[in-house]
Short mmCIF file of C-alpha atoms in Angstrom, two decimals:
data_model
loop_
_atom_site.label_atom_id
_atom_site.label_comp_id
_atom_site.label_asym_id
_atom_site.label_seq_id
_atom_site.Cartn_x
_atom_site.Cartn_y
_atom_site.Cartn_z
CA PRO A 1 14.88 -9.50 -0.83
CA ASN A 2 16.19 -10.80 -3.97
CA ALA A 3 14.59 -11.61 -7.19
CA ALA A 4 12.70 -14.80 -6.52
CA GLY A 5 11.92 -13.44 -3.49
CA GLU A 6 10.06 -11.27 -4.97
CA ASP A 7 8.49 -13.24 -7.53
CA PHE A 8 7.59 -15.41 -4.52
CA LEU A 9 5.76 -12.79 -2.76
CA ILE A 10 3.86 -11.61 -6.42
CA TYR A 11 2.42 -15.46 -6.41
CA ALA A 12 1.31 -15.60 -2.98
CA ARG A 13 -0.55 -12.02 -3.50
CA ARG A 14 -2.23 -14.05 -6.54
CA LEU A 15 -3.34 -17.05 -4.51
CA LEU A 16 -4.07 -15.29 -1.53
CA LYS A 17 -6.53 -13.04 -3.59
CA LEU A 18 -8.29 -16.13 -5.34
CA SER A 19 -8.63 -18.09 -2.44
CA ASP A 20 -10.66 -15.21 -1.44
CA GLU A 21 -12.84 -15.27 -4.63
CA ALA A 22 -13.45 -18.19 -4.26
CA TRP A 23 -14.70 -17.72 -0.47
CA ALA A 24 -16.95 -15.56 -1.25
CA SER A 25 -18.35 -17.46 -4.43
CA VAL A 26 -19.26 -19.66 -1.72
CA THR A 27 -20.95 -18.37 0.47
CA ARG A 28 -22.29 -14.80 -1.12
CA PRO A 29 -25.80 -16.15 -1.17
CA LYS A 30 -27.67 -16.59 -4.54
CA GLU A 31 -30.70 -15.46 -5.25
CA THR A 32 -32.22 -14.33 -7.95
CA GLY A 33 -34.84 -12.71 -9.37
CA SER A 34 -36.41 -9.26 -9.19
CA VAL A 35 -38.27 -7.01 -6.16
CA ARG A 36 -40.48 -4.04 -6.61
CA LEU A 37 -39.88 -1.17 -4.13
CA GLY A 38 -41.92 1.48 -3.75
CA VAL A 39 -40.95 4.34 -1.98
CA PRO A 40 -41.41 8.44 -1.97
CA ASP A 41 -39.03 9.98 -4.78
CA ASP A 42 -37.68 12.17 -2.11
CA TYR A 43 -36.16 9.22 0.06
CA ALA A 44 -35.31 8.24 -3.17
CA ALA A 45 -31.84 10.74 -3.45
CA PHE A 46 -30.97 10.44 0.49
CA LEU A 47 -32.09 7.26 1.50
CA LEU A 48 -31.59 4.48 -0.93
CA PRO A 49 -28.28 4.84 -3.31
CA PRO A 50 -26.14 3.89 0.03
CA VAL A 51 -29.16 1.00 0.97
CA LEU A 52 -29.16 -0.37 -2.88
CA SER A 53 -25.86 0.06 -3.26
CA ARG A 54 -24.70 -1.94 -0.29
CA PHE A 55 -27.43 -4.96 -1.80
CA ALA A 56 -26.15 -5.11 -5.52
CA GLU A 57 -22.55 -6.28 -3.91
CA ASP A 58 -24.24 -8.79 -1.50
CA HIS A 59 -27.03 -10.20 -3.74
CA PRO A 60 -25.72 -9.57 -6.74
CA LEU A 61 -28.31 -11.54 -8.46
CA VAL A 62 -31.81 -9.83 -8.00
CA THR A 63 -32.89 -6.81 -9.34
CA VAL A 64 -34.39 -4.17 -7.76
CA GLU A 65 -37.61 -2.49 -9.50
CA LEU A 66 -38.12 1.06 -8.38
CA VAL A 67 -41.59 3.21 -8.13
CA CYS A 68 -41.46 6.23 -7.03
CA GLU A 69 -44.91 7.72 -5.52
CA GLN A 70 -46.05 9.69 -2.67
CA SER A 71 -46.98 7.38 1.32
CA THR A 72 -50.92 6.90 0.59
CA ALA A 73 -50.10 6.03 -2.99
CA LEU A 74 -47.70 3.62 -1.98
CA VAL A 75 -49.63 2.00 0.15
CA LYS A 76 -52.84 1.06 -3.36
CA THR A 77 -50.75 0.13 -5.23
CA LEU A 78 -49.08 -2.71 -2.59
CA ALA A 79 -52.55 -3.56 -1.94
CA GLU A 80 -53.26 -4.00 -5.50
CA GLY A 81 -50.37 -6.38 -6.03
CA ARG A 82 -48.39 -4.04 -7.81
CA LEU A 83 -45.53 -4.45 -5.14
CA ASP A 84 -43.69 -6.69 -3.32
CA LEU A 85 -41.98 -3.78 -1.13
CA ALA A 86 -43.03 0.26 -0.47
CA ILE A 87 -40.87 2.67 1.85
CA VAL A 88 -43.83 5.10 3.11
CA THR A 89 -43.72 7.50 5.80
CA ARG A 90 -46.55 6.55 8.24
CA LEU A 91 -49.76 8.29 8.38
CA PRO A 92 -52.33 9.63 11.23
CA ASP A 93 -53.88 6.06 12.90
CA GLN A 94 -51.81 4.48 10.64
CA PRO A 95 -51.18 0.70 11.72
CA LEU A 96 -47.44 1.16 10.93
CA GLU A 97 -43.72 -0.23 12.48
CA VAL A 98 -41.60 3.14 12.47
CA ILE A 99 -38.19 2.23 11.86
CA ARG A 100 -36.30 5.56 11.27
CA LEU A 101 -37.59 8.91 12.60
CA GLU A 102 -36.63 12.26 9.44
CA ARG A 103 -36.67 15.13 10.74
CA PHE A 104 -39.13 17.37 9.34
CA VAL A 105 -37.77 21.50 8.76
CA TRP A 106 -38.77 24.19 7.01
CA VAL A 107 -36.45 26.00 3.98
CA ALA A 108 -36.70 28.51 2.24
CA SER A 109 -34.59 30.89 -0.60
CA PRO A 110 -31.24 32.84 0.92
CA ASN A 111 -31.99 35.11 -1.47
CA HIS A 112 -35.95 35.98 0.04
CA VAL A 113 -37.92 36.04 2.93
CA ALA A 114 -41.11 34.73 1.88
CA TRP A 115 -41.25 33.75 5.84
CA GLN A 116 -41.78 37.59 6.31
CA THR A 117 -45.59 37.52 4.30
CA ASP A 118 -48.36 37.11 5.57
CA PRO A 119 -50.58 34.82 5.30
CA LEU A 120 -47.87 32.37 5.02
CA PRO A 121 -46.89 31.71 1.04
CA VAL A 122 -46.45 27.65 1.58
CA ALA A 123 -45.50 25.18 -0.81
CA LEU A 124 -47.46 21.85 -0.17
CA PHE A 125 -46.93 17.97 -1.43
CA GLU A 126 -49.96 16.92 -3.27
CA PRO A 127 -52.76 15.87 -0.87
CA GLY A 128 -52.68 12.99 1.00
CA CYS A 129 -49.27 12.57 1.65
CA ALA A 130 -48.22 12.95 5.22
CA ALA A 131 -45.66 15.50 5.34
CA ARG A 132 -48.21 17.41 3.66
CA MET A 133 -50.58 16.53 6.66
CA ASN A 134 -47.75 17.11 9.28
CA VAL A 135 -47.55 20.91 7.66
CA LEU A 136 -51.19 22.05 8.12
CA GLN A 137 -51.08 20.37 11.28
CA ALA A 138 -48.29 22.57 12.38
CA LEU A 139 -50.34 25.78 10.99
CA GLY A 140 -52.98 24.70 12.32
CA GLY A 141 -51.80 24.78 15.70
CA ALA A 142 -50.12 28.36 15.47
CA ASP A 143 -51.06 31.64 15.29
CA ARG A 144 -50.09 32.03 11.91
CA SER A 145 -52.18 32.68 8.87
CA TYR A 146 -51.19 30.89 5.64
CA ARG A 147 -51.97 29.74 2.05
CA CYS A 148 -51.31 27.36 -0.18
CA THR A 149 -49.42 29.50 -3.00
CA TYR A 150 -48.34 25.75 -4.64
CA SER A 151 -48.60 21.98 -4.71
CA SER A 152 -47.24 19.01 -6.26
CA ALA A 153 -46.16 15.61 -6.35
CA SER A 154 -42.37 16.17 -6.98
CA LEU A 155 -39.85 16.38 -4.31
CA LEU A 156 -37.79 19.21 -7.26
CA GLY A 157 -41.74 21.41 -8.20
CA LEU A 158 -41.50 22.50 -4.72
CA VAL A 159 -37.78 23.69 -4.62
CA ALA A 160 -37.85 25.37 -7.76
CA VAL A 161 -41.24 27.31 -5.92
CA VAL A 162 -38.59 27.88 -2.93
CA GLN A 163 -35.66 28.76 -4.55
CA ALA A 164 -38.12 31.12 -6.35
CA GLY A 165 -38.80 32.88 -3.45
CA LEU A 166 -42.24 32.49 -4.34
CA ALA A 167 -43.44 30.19 -0.55
CA VAL A 168 -41.83 28.18 2.22
CA ALA A 169 -41.67 24.35 2.59
CA GLY A 170 -41.51 21.61 4.68
CA LEU A 171 -38.83 18.80 3.82
CA ALA A 172 -37.06 15.53 5.39
CA GLN A 173 -33.37 17.70 6.37
CA ARG A 174 -31.58 14.48 4.54
CA SER A 175 -33.27 16.18 0.84
CA VAL A 176 -33.00 20.32 1.68
CA PRO A 177 -30.56 20.78 -1.55
CA PRO A 178 -27.34 23.50 -1.17
CA SER A 179 -29.21 26.21 -2.96
CA LEU A 180 -32.26 26.58 0.50
CA ARG A 181 -31.81 27.09 3.71
CA ILE A 182 -33.60 25.89 6.91
CA ILE A 183 -35.42 28.34 8.92
CA GLY A 184 -37.44 27.87 12.00
CA ALA A 185 -38.53 29.46 15.54
CA ASN A 186 -36.56 32.64 14.81
CA GLU A 187 -38.87 33.47 11.69
CA GLY A 188 -42.01 32.66 13.66
CA LEU A 189 -42.52 29.47 11.87
CA PRO A 190 -43.84 26.67 14.63
CA VAL A 191 -42.41 23.26 15.04
CA LEU A 192 -42.58 19.86 12.07
CA PRO A 193 -43.25 16.96 13.71
CA ASP A 194 -40.54 14.59 12.74
CA LEU A 195 -41.60 12.15 9.69
CA GLU A 196 -42.09 8.93 10.63
CA ILE A 197 -40.92 5.49 7.89
CA GLY A 198 -41.66 1.84 7.81
CA ILE A 199 -41.56 -0.24 5.90
CA LEU A 200 -44.71 -2.57 3.86
CA ARG A 201 -44.12 -5.73 2.70
CA ASN A 202 -47.32 -7.55 0.55
CA PRO A 203 -48.22 -10.74 1.94
CA LEU A 204 -48.76 -12.68 -1.44
CA SER A 205 -44.74 -11.68 -1.84
CA THR A 206 -42.49 -14.77 -0.38
CA THR A 207 -39.64 -15.16 -2.33
CA PRO A 208 -36.41 -15.29 -0.57
CA ALA A 209 -35.20 -12.42 -2.64
CA VAL A 210 -37.77 -9.85 -1.25
CA ASP A 211 -36.94 -11.79 2.19
CA ARG A 212 -33.38 -10.78 1.64
CA LEU A 213 -33.99 -6.78 0.20
CA HIS A 214 -36.83 -6.01 3.69
CA ASP A 215 -34.51 -7.29 5.85
CA PHE A 216 -31.72 -5.88 4.27
CA LEU A 217 -33.57 -2.64 4.43
CA ARG A 218 -35.27 -3.43 8.03
CA ARG A 219 -31.74 -3.22 9.17
CA ASP A 220 -29.66 -0.57 6.46
CA LEU A 221 -32.83 1.82 6.80
CA ALA A 222 -32.43 1.87 10.84
CA GLN A 223 -29.26 1.92 11.25
CA GLN A 224 -28.29 5.49 8.40
CA ALA A 225 -27.18 8.73 10.53
#
């Protein structure tokens, strides 16, 4: 094309860009405010980043206040009115709509063989945690003696102990760092049940911002691979 044609093409592209921006400005939801969201720290690390990124693009005026605690603590915090939403692992007999199953696996240090120790040294999340209950239930149903050598509310705390070769642990598969290896039946360990994940909502939290994040989380968490 000649110079005039090139200039016209540049202007046309600018007009299209402005048109797209104007349409996005008109159609983008205008919710404002803040939402208090509770989530266990291991889920915050691998489930939330892509979800919150997409939510911020669609709802840039909504602030999300993140609170990281274990599921049982989040249930209590929400009941006290200090949270709007909470992503939790379902506890035994807890009424909860399960929107996602997360594979739960044994992990160990690649440089040690802690699973060969008798009794089996196990690092656990602190009492009341659903992941801890799942591990103890699996071990209780297996013909394998064990002892709890470490207990922590923190994913990083468990990883440090396992990486040092002091114990094995159960973790959500997507939260297993490269510094650990997944083990299982070949090492004589029982199968761990999947973690059942759902969302709790404070019935008094009825703002449009809470509605939008609740709907967004239900859809995106269910669809994540």
